[in-house]
Tab-separated table of C-alpha atoms and ligand atoms in Angstrom:
chain	number	residue	atom	x	y	z
A	1	MET	CA	34.877	27.917	-50.753
A	2	ILE	CA	31.653	29.721	-51.500
A	3	GLU	CA	31.452	27.807	-54.763
A	4	LYS	CA	32.006	24.542	-52.953
A	5	LEU	CA	29.197	25.426	-50.555
A	6	ASP	CA	26.903	26.287	-53.472
A	7	VAL	CA	27.571	22.941	-55.129
A	8	ILE	CA	26.874	21.043	-51.899
A	9	GLY	CA	23.788	23.138	-51.126
A	10	LYS	CA	22.161	22.791	-54.544
A	11	GLN	CA	22.771	19.059	-54.659
A	12	ALA	CA	21.436	18.751	-51.086
A	13	LEU	CA	18.153	20.488	-51.909
A	14	GLU	CA	17.614	18.227	-54.907
A	15	ASP	CA	18.380	15.086	-52.918
A	16	LEU	CA	16.096	16.133	-50.086
A	17	LYS	CA	13.159	16.954	-52.350
A	18	SER	CA	13.382	13.570	-54.028
A	19	ALA	CA	14.052	11.478	-50.879
A	20	SER	CA	11.574	8.619	-50.986
A	21	SER	CA	11.468	7.578	-47.312
A	22	LEU	CA	11.877	8.960	-43.800
A	23	GLU	CA	14.943	6.718	-43.267
A	24	LEU	CA	16.618	8.141	-46.346
A	25	LEU	CA	15.804	11.641	-45.176
A	26	GLU	CA	17.465	10.966	-41.840
A	27	GLN	CA	20.580	9.607	-43.576
A	28	LEU	CA	20.744	12.792	-45.668
A	29	ARG	CA	20.365	14.967	-42.578
A	30	VAL	CA	23.328	13.268	-40.915
A	31	SER	CA	25.478	13.366	-44.066
A	32	LEU	CA	24.806	17.086	-44.578
A	33	LEU	CA	24.425	18.653	-41.141
A	34	GLY	CA	26.043	16.086	-38.821
A	35	LYS	CA	29.416	16.691	-37.115
A	36	LYS	CA	31.205	14.973	-39.948
A	37	GLY	CA	28.654	16.137	-42.554
A	38	ALA	CA	29.533	17.887	-45.836
A	39	LEU	CA	28.925	21.434	-44.544
A	40	SER	CA	31.090	20.922	-41.471
A	41	GLU	CA	33.869	19.436	-43.585
A	42	VAL	CA	33.973	22.555	-45.761
A	43	LEU	CA	33.947	24.860	-42.775
A	44	LYS	CA	36.946	23.079	-41.295
A	45	GLY	CA	39.036	24.860	-43.939
A	46	LEU	CA	37.883	28.264	-42.682
A	47	GLY	CA	41.088	28.769	-40.661
A	48	ALA	CA	43.161	29.027	-43.822
A	49	VAL	CA	40.962	31.790	-45.283
A	50	SER	CA	41.788	35.507	-44.914
A	51	ALA	CA	39.992	37.488	-42.194
A	52	ASP	CA	38.079	39.559	-44.839
A	53	GLU	CA	36.704	36.508	-46.549
A	54	ARG	CA	35.715	34.603	-43.400
A	55	PRO	CA	32.439	36.469	-42.560
A	56	LYS	CA	31.173	36.089	-46.121
A	57	ILE	CA	31.837	32.360	-46.116
A	58	GLY	CA	30.279	32.025	-42.673
A	59	ALA	CA	27.134	33.854	-43.825
A	60	ALA	CA	26.908	31.685	-46.965
A	61	ALA	CA	27.280	28.511	-44.903
A	62	ASN	CA	24.554	29.649	-42.490
A	63	GLU	CA	22.197	30.473	-45.323
A	64	TRP	CA	22.676	27.003	-46.868
A	65	LYS	CA	22.182	25.410	-43.489
A	66	ARG	CA	18.891	27.283	-43.051
A	67	ARG	CA	17.618	26.303	-46.513
A	68	ILE	CA	18.641	22.678	-46.045
A	69	GLU	CA	16.806	22.519	-42.701
A	70	GLU	CA	13.711	24.144	-44.166
A	71	THR	CA	13.613	21.741	-47.106
A	72	LEU	CA	14.247	18.791	-44.792
A	73	GLU	CA	11.304	19.720	-42.527
A	74	ALA	CA	8.981	20.250	-45.475
A	75	ARG	CA	9.880	16.886	-47.025
A	76	LYS	CA	9.574	15.174	-43.650
A	77	ALA	CA	6.033	16.501	-43.197
A	78	GLN	CA	5.108	15.294	-46.708
A	79	LEU	CA	6.521	11.807	-46.123
A	80	GLU	CA	4.809	11.527	-42.719
A	81	THR	CA	1.443	12.395	-44.235
A	82	VAL	CA	1.937	9.778	-46.934
A	83	ALA	CA	2.933	7.154	-44.323
A	84	LEU	CA	-0.095	7.951	-42.137
A	85	GLU	CA	-2.482	7.734	-45.055
A	86	ALA	CA	-1.024	4.369	-46.072
A	87	GLN	CA	-1.377	3.103	-42.493
A	88	LEU	CA	-4.988	4.257	-42.248
A	89	LYS	CA	-5.794	2.514	-45.523
A	90	SER	CA	-4.170	-0.764	-44.515
A	91	GLN	CA	-5.446	-0.893	-40.927
A	92	ARG	CA	-9.188	-0.615	-40.949
A	93	ILE	CA	-10.858	-0.800	-37.547
A	94	ASP	CA	-13.548	-3.442	-37.413
A	95	THR	CA	-16.165	-1.861	-35.170
A	96	SER	CA	-18.276	-5.025	-35.226
A	97	ILE	CA	-15.781	-7.075	-33.127
A	98	PRO	CA	-17.112	-7.549	-29.541
A	99	SER	CA	-14.996	-5.767	-26.905
A	100	ARG	CA	-12.902	-7.608	-24.337
A	101	LEU	CA	-14.337	-7.686	-20.799
A	102	SER	CA	-12.545	-5.136	-18.663
A	103	HIS	CA	-11.825	-5.994	-15.031
A	104	ARG	CA	-12.071	-3.202	-12.521
A	105	GLY	CA	-9.900	-3.522	-9.438
A	106	THR	CA	-11.385	-3.013	-5.979
A	107	HIS	CA	-9.959	-2.660	-2.518
A	108	HIS	CA	-9.177	-5.966	-0.829
A	109	ILE	CA	-11.677	-7.167	1.748
A	110	ILE	CA	-9.024	-6.758	4.484
A	111	THR	CA	-8.281	-3.152	3.470
A	112	ARG	CA	-11.985	-2.362	3.476
A	113	THR	CA	-12.592	-3.973	6.838
A	114	THR	CA	-9.551	-2.209	8.357
A	115	ARG	CA	-10.703	1.188	7.115
A	116	ARG	CA	-14.180	0.588	8.455
A	117	LEU	CA	-12.860	-0.335	11.914
A	118	LEU	CA	-10.487	2.638	12.018
A	119	GLN	CA	-13.256	5.058	11.073
A	120	THR	CA	-15.389	3.774	13.937
A	121	PHE	CA	-12.616	4.388	16.464
A	122	GLN	CA	-11.705	7.744	14.934
A	123	ARG	CA	-15.268	8.849	15.642
A	124	LEU	CA	-14.521	8.151	19.309
A	125	GLY	CA	-11.421	10.367	19.201
A	126	PHE	CA	-8.757	7.688	18.638
A	127	ASP	CA	-5.714	8.714	16.535
A	128	VAL	CA	-4.398	6.256	13.943
A	129	THR	CA	-0.742	5.351	14.365
A	130	THR	CA	1.569	2.687	12.917
A	131	GLY	CA	4.612	0.667	13.899
A	132	PRO	CA	7.168	-1.569	12.142
A	133	GLU	CA	6.467	-5.199	11.273
A	134	VAL	CA	10.110	-6.096	11.931
A	135	GLU	CA	10.331	-5.397	15.642
A	136	THR	CA	12.792	-5.769	18.476
A	137	GLU	CA	12.226	-8.773	20.688
A	138	PHE	CA	12.165	-6.304	23.577
A	139	LEU	CA	9.193	-4.257	22.327
A	140	ASN	CA	7.299	-7.334	21.157
A	141	PHE	CA	7.773	-9.264	24.408
A	142	GLU	CA	9.614	-7.804	27.429
A	143	ALA	CA	8.051	-4.346	27.068
A	144	VAL	CA	4.576	-5.885	27.270
A	145	ASN	CA	5.440	-7.958	30.295
A	146	ILE	CA	6.282	-11.203	28.497
A	147	PRO	CA	9.693	-12.218	29.922
A	148	LYS	CA	12.088	-14.630	28.147
A	149	ASP	CA	10.937	-17.775	29.930
A	150	HIS	CA	7.231	-16.898	29.809
A	151	PRO	CA	5.000	-19.612	28.310
A	152	ALA	CA	3.186	-16.933	26.280
A	153	ARG	CA	6.195	-16.946	23.952
A	154	ASP	CA	5.419	-20.541	23.084
A	155	MET	CA	1.762	-19.703	22.612
A	156	GLN	CA	2.746	-17.249	19.867
A	157	ASP	CA	5.199	-19.217	17.756
A	158	THR	CA	7.551	-16.508	16.644
A	159	PHE	CA	9.444	-15.884	13.399
A	160	PHE	CA	12.913	-14.716	14.412
A	161	MET	CA	14.730	-12.462	11.934
A	162	GLY	CA	18.042	-12.467	13.782
A	163	PRO	CA	19.320	-12.087	17.332
A	164	GLY	CA	16.883	-9.857	19.200
A	165	VAL	CA	14.783	-9.118	16.099
A	166	VAL	CA	11.398	-10.699	15.305
A	167	LEU	CA	8.451	-10.331	12.971
A	168	ARG	CA	5.982	-8.837	15.429
A	169	THR	CA	3.532	-11.435	16.715
A	170	HIS	CA	0.902	-8.863	17.672
A	171	THR	CA	0.280	-5.147	17.309
A	172	SER	CA	0.667	-4.839	21.095
A	173	SER	CA	4.334	-4.080	20.286
A	174	VAL	CA	3.123	-0.596	19.379
A	175	GLN	CA	1.907	0.068	22.931
A	176	MET	CA	5.339	0.753	24.447
A	177	ARG	CA	6.633	2.431	21.259
A	178	THR	CA	3.784	4.931	21.525
A	179	MET	CA	3.952	5.467	25.273
A	180	ARG	CA	7.705	6.046	25.152
A	181	SER	CA	7.367	8.580	22.358
A	182	ARG	CA	4.643	10.766	23.891
A	183	GLN	CA	3.177	11.790	27.198
A	184	TRP	CA	-0.254	10.668	28.354
A	185	PRO	CA	-3.121	11.010	27.610
A	186	VAL	CA	-2.805	8.496	24.766
A	187	ARG	CA	-5.755	7.370	22.675
A	188	ILE	CA	-4.605	5.453	19.607
A	189	VAL	CA	-5.529	2.653	17.250
A	190	CYS	CA	-2.826	0.903	15.260
A	191	PRO	CA	-3.595	-1.365	12.283
A	192	GLY	CA	-1.076	-3.706	10.688
A	193	ALA	CA	0.186	-7.124	9.708
A	194	VAL	CA	1.435	-9.563	12.347
A	195	TYR	CA	3.122	-12.964	11.986
A	196	ARG	CA	2.893	-16.297	13.741
A	197	SER	CA	3.803	-19.804	12.791
A	198	ASP	CA	0.180	-20.893	12.520
A	199	HIS	CA	-1.789	-22.284	9.576
A	200	ASP	CA	-5.326	-23.675	9.269
A	201	ALA	CA	-8.845	-22.575	8.224
A	202	THR	CA	-9.043	-19.930	10.963
A	203	HIS	CA	-5.318	-19.188	11.463
A	204	SER	CA	-2.856	-17.714	8.986
A	205	PRO	CA	0.943	-17.188	9.388
A	206	MET	CA	0.390	-13.538	8.396
A	207	PHE	CA	-2.756	-11.813	9.518
A	208	HIS	CA	-3.886	-8.364	10.609
A	209	GLN	CA	-4.819	-6.759	13.872
A	210	VAL	CA	-5.989	-3.383	15.103
A	211	GLU	CA	-4.512	-2.482	18.459
A	212	GLY	CA	-6.289	0.033	20.658
A	213	LEU	CA	-4.798	1.871	23.634
A	214	TRP	CA	-6.335	4.547	25.833
A	215	VAL	CA	-4.378	5.820	28.826
A	216	ASP	CA	-5.666	8.725	30.887
A	217	ARG	CA	-6.808	9.596	34.368
A	218	GLY	CA	-9.630	7.449	35.702
A	219	ILE	CA	-10.081	5.095	32.736
A	220	LYS	CA	-12.247	2.183	33.911
A	221	MET	CA	-13.201	-1.291	32.751
A	222	SER	CA	-16.697	0.095	32.048
A	223	ASP	CA	-15.110	2.559	29.565
A	224	LEU	CA	-13.519	-0.400	27.799
A	225	LYS	CA	-16.842	-2.192	27.631
A	226	GLY	CA	-18.614	0.968	26.383
A	227	VAL	CA	-16.059	1.539	23.608
A	228	LEU	CA	-16.145	-2.106	22.506
A	229	ALA	CA	-19.956	-2.245	22.610
A	230	PHE	CA	-20.082	0.863	20.391
A	231	PHE	CA	-17.559	-0.716	18.015
A	232	ALA	CA	-19.562	-3.987	17.894
A	233	ARG	CA	-22.885	-2.228	17.214
A	234	GLU	CA	-21.354	-0.037	14.503
A	235	THR	CA	-19.740	-3.057	12.871
A	236	PHE	CA	-22.351	-5.789	13.227
A	237	GLY	CA	-25.583	-3.834	13.696
A	238	PRO	CA	-27.667	-2.489	16.610
A	239	GLU	CA	-28.997	-5.889	17.701
A	240	VAL	CA	-25.614	-7.416	18.493
A	241	LYS	CA	-24.803	-8.384	22.072
A	242	VAL	CA	-21.318	-8.145	23.587
A	243	ARG	CA	-19.878	-10.220	26.387
A	244	LEU	CA	-16.536	-10.058	28.162
A	245	ARG	CA	-15.052	-13.372	29.322
A	246	PRO	CA	-12.191	-13.370	31.828
A	247	SER	CA	-8.948	-14.285	30.081
A	248	TYR	CA	-5.220	-13.914	30.544
A	249	PHE	CA	-2.792	-11.671	28.646
A	250	PRO	CA	0.441	-10.734	30.475
A	251	PHE	CA	0.125	-7.060	29.507
A	252	VAL	CA	-3.334	-6.463	30.995
A	253	GLU	CA	-4.892	-6.974	34.396
A	254	PRO	CA	-7.695	-7.926	34.436
A	255	GLY	CA	-7.831	-9.383	30.927
A	256	ALA	CA	-10.807	-10.459	28.857
A	257	GLU	CA	-11.756	-12.030	25.601
A	258	VAL	CA	-14.666	-10.360	23.914
A	259	ASP	CA	-17.451	-12.232	22.143
A	260	VAL	CA	-20.322	-10.954	20.032
A	261	SER	CA	-23.608	-12.789	19.629
A	262	CYS	CA	-23.674	-15.083	16.605
A	263	PHE	CA	-25.139	-13.277	13.593
A	264	GLN	CA	-26.365	-16.600	12.210
A	265	CYS	CA	-28.302	-17.865	15.273
A	266	GLY	CA	-29.500	-14.510	16.626
A	267	THR	CA	-30.784	-14.711	20.202
A	268	LYS	CA	-31.412	-18.484	20.289
A	269	PRO	CA	-28.256	-20.557	19.651
A	270	VAL	CA	-28.781	-23.435	17.246
A	271	SER	CA	-26.700	-26.525	18.025
A	272	THR	CA	-25.996	-27.178	14.334
A	273	CYS	CA	-24.774	-23.624	13.603
A	274	LYS	CA	-21.458	-23.843	11.727
A	275	VAL	CA	-20.500	-20.264	12.534
A	276	CYS	CA	-20.576	-20.410	16.352
A	277	ARG	CA	-20.665	-24.226	16.672
A	278	GLY	CA	-23.813	-23.933	18.747
A	279	SER	CA	-22.396	-21.653	21.445
A	280	GLY	CA	-24.283	-18.550	20.287
A	281	TRP	CA	-21.116	-16.431	20.607
A	282	LEU	CA	-18.114	-15.514	18.412
A	283	GLU	CA	-14.765	-14.401	19.825
A	284	ILE	CA	-13.443	-11.305	18.101
A	285	LEU	CA	-10.714	-9.788	20.265
A	286	GLY	CA	-8.557	-9.719	23.372
A	287	ALA	CA	-8.645	-6.778	25.776
A	288	GLY	CA	-8.081	-5.592	29.332
A	289	MET	CA	-6.846	-2.878	31.666
A	290	VAL	CA	-3.223	-1.904	30.972
A	291	HIS	CA	-0.922	-3.687	33.446
A	292	PRO	CA	0.549	-1.129	35.919
A	293	ARG	CA	4.018	-2.460	35.082
A	294	LEU	CA	3.685	-1.178	31.513
A	295	LEU	CA	2.787	2.333	32.708
A	296	GLU	CA	5.810	2.211	35.001
A	297	LEU	CA	8.098	1.012	32.179
A	298	ALA	CA	6.806	3.822	29.968
A	299	GLY	CA	7.784	6.321	32.647
A	300	TYR	CA	4.167	7.398	33.100
A	301	SER	CA	3.147	8.614	36.505
A	302	GLY	CA	0.137	10.471	37.704
A	303	ASP	CA	-2.638	10.125	40.232
A	304	ASP	CA	-5.354	7.796	39.150
A	305	LEU	CA	-3.553	7.036	35.835
A	306	THR	CA	-5.027	3.930	34.217
A	307	GLY	CA	-5.739	2.642	30.742
A	308	PHE	CA	-7.230	-0.072	28.618
A	309	ALA	CA	-5.991	-1.908	25.546
A	310	PHE	CA	-7.501	-4.256	23.000
A	311	GLY	CA	-6.350	-6.238	19.971
A	312	ILE	CA	-8.842	-7.104	17.222
A	313	GLY	CA	-8.252	-9.794	14.594
A	314	ILE	CA	-9.266	-8.112	11.327
A	315	GLU	CA	-9.655	-11.307	9.285
A	316	ARG	CA	-11.968	-12.641	11.963
A	317	ILE	CA	-14.200	-9.563	11.658
A	318	ALA	CA	-14.172	-9.791	7.837
A	319	MET	CA	-15.114	-13.492	8.037
A	320	ILE	CA	-18.057	-12.719	10.300
A	321	LEU	CA	-19.212	-9.734	8.247
A	322	HIS	CA	-19.141	-11.577	4.923
A	323	GLY	CA	-19.727	-15.188	5.992
A	324	VAL	CA	-16.296	-16.335	4.715
A	325	PRO	CA	-15.810	-19.961	5.786
A	326	ASP	CA	-12.023	-20.219	5.339
A	327	LEU	CA	-9.576	-17.436	6.177
A	328	ARG	CA	-7.056	-18.733	3.616
A	329	LEU	CA	-9.394	-17.597	0.795
A	330	MET	CA	-8.472	-14.007	1.642
A	331	PHE	CA	-4.833	-14.613	0.755
A	332	SER	CA	-5.470	-16.851	-2.263
A	333	GLY	CA	-5.507	-14.011	-4.798
A	334	ASP	CA	-8.458	-15.781	-6.463
A	335	SER	CA	-10.356	-13.017	-8.268
A	336	ARG	CA	-13.597	-15.072	-8.238
A	337	PHE	CA	-13.542	-14.778	-4.451
A	338	LEU	CA	-12.246	-11.199	-4.247
A	339	ASN	CA	-14.685	-9.794	-6.828
A	340	GLN	CA	-17.619	-10.623	-4.554
A	341	PHE	CA	-16.792	-7.742	-2.245
B	401	FA5	C1	-3.301	-10.866	21.068
B	401	FA5	O1	-2.641	-10.875	20.020
B	401	FA5	C2	-3.211	-9.737	22.025
B	401	FA5	N1	-2.091	-8.912	21.693
B	401	FA5	C3	-4.519	-8.950	21.989
B	401	FA5	C4	-4.637	-7.994	23.127
B	401	FA5	C5	-4.281	-6.673	22.954
B	401	FA5	C6	-5.107	-8.415	24.370
B	401	FA5	C7	-4.371	-5.763	24.008
B	401	FA5	C8	-5.217	-7.541	25.422
B	401	FA5	C9	-4.864	-6.219	25.232
B	401	FA5	P1	-4.639	-13.034	20.497
B	401	FA5	O2	-3.466	-13.909	20.313
B	401	FA5	O3	-5.845	-13.641	21.118
B	401	FA5	O4	-4.266	-11.744	21.373
B	401	FA5	O5	-5.063	-12.417	19.087
B	401	FA5	C10	-6.074	-11.443	18.968
B	401	FA5	C11	-6.997	-11.793	17.796
B	401	FA5	O6	-6.224	-12.017	16.625
B	401	FA5	C12	-7.769	-13.090	18.013
B	401	FA5	O7	-8.974	-12.818	18.697
B	401	FA5	C13	-8.033	-13.555	16.604
B	401	FA5	O8	-9.171	-12.886	16.083
B	401	FA5	C14	-6.838	-13.036	15.823
B	401	FA5	N2	-5.848	-14.110	15.553
B	401	FA5	C15	-4.984	-14.703	16.408
B	401	FA5	N3	-4.199	-15.595	15.773
B	401	FA5	C16	-4.574	-15.568	14.470
B	401	FA5	C17	-4.129	-16.222	13.267
B	401	FA5	N4	-3.103	-17.077	13.259
B	401	FA5	N5	-4.757	-15.960	12.103
B	401	FA5	C18	-5.764	-15.058	12.058
B	401	FA5	N6	-6.226	-14.369	13.128
B	401	FA5	C19	-5.639	-14.622	14.327
């Protein structure tokens, strides 16, 4: 057996040294050292050998294995060097070719606007929270005082996902979620996507809002106005004026829509202004004092417990900030538009 091993080993070393390619080398490795390779085949006969002879044969086999592996590695390194040199010779890099333009990604205008708004409210002590976009009909409507037959449900054409499940039509759905999960005081802002069956230059079927909610003892309408005035000045500059117009939302009482002075016209409205259509004002959000029924439904009780809420349309703010004429541009994915920001 030792002789057999010697014959195989010597032949193997010769073959390995003269192997002309890496593929051939790999074939040799398998045929010599693989499970069904020559060495293994010889060693299969070890059982028939006497116990005295076995260690000697084992040692001889191991020694051949070691030498074969060593020779294989050495030849492999040689062949790899040759292959690399050939590749370097054949593939010259032409350093005179002009480079391709590289495009750097940026954050989307909606992401940037959202972050900016959140930071402003965080400076006033608001916590950022989130809620699901697929929401129960209850939390989207009933929990914010919009009963089944209420006309407000028609106002917000809803995408139904299944019985009792909707794509939330506003971030106000987060109000009751939050109030039911923690005790007052609550001071949160919640950003996120909302969905309505709505589509034109200023309305999109998917858009974004930031909801705000502050419930504590003695919160007043003047606090709401102060917070929103701070937000408007931080967002649009110190000169901006804010006005609250009475409006109706079932979940607040009293309710208001909030306008800021037109950045295009300044203090004197111009009848031809395309931004405010000559009114001098731009509507940016809905707001009001939390309806007592919501506090009751949340299980909140306490002397003098009141709160305010607001819902800001993020696309609307981004349009005003950057003079974007059509909201649909923001969802077009057109890099010529997006790269401007
Ligand atoms: C609401 O959604 C109320 N939940 C806001 C609110 C919260 C009021 C808390 C009171 C208290 P409204 O439907 O007006 O209200 O939407 C709020 C803002 O979202 C609007 O001012 C507008 O800027 C934006 N918006 C509404 N519909 C669309 C749409 N289809 N596409 C883009 N922006 C929209």
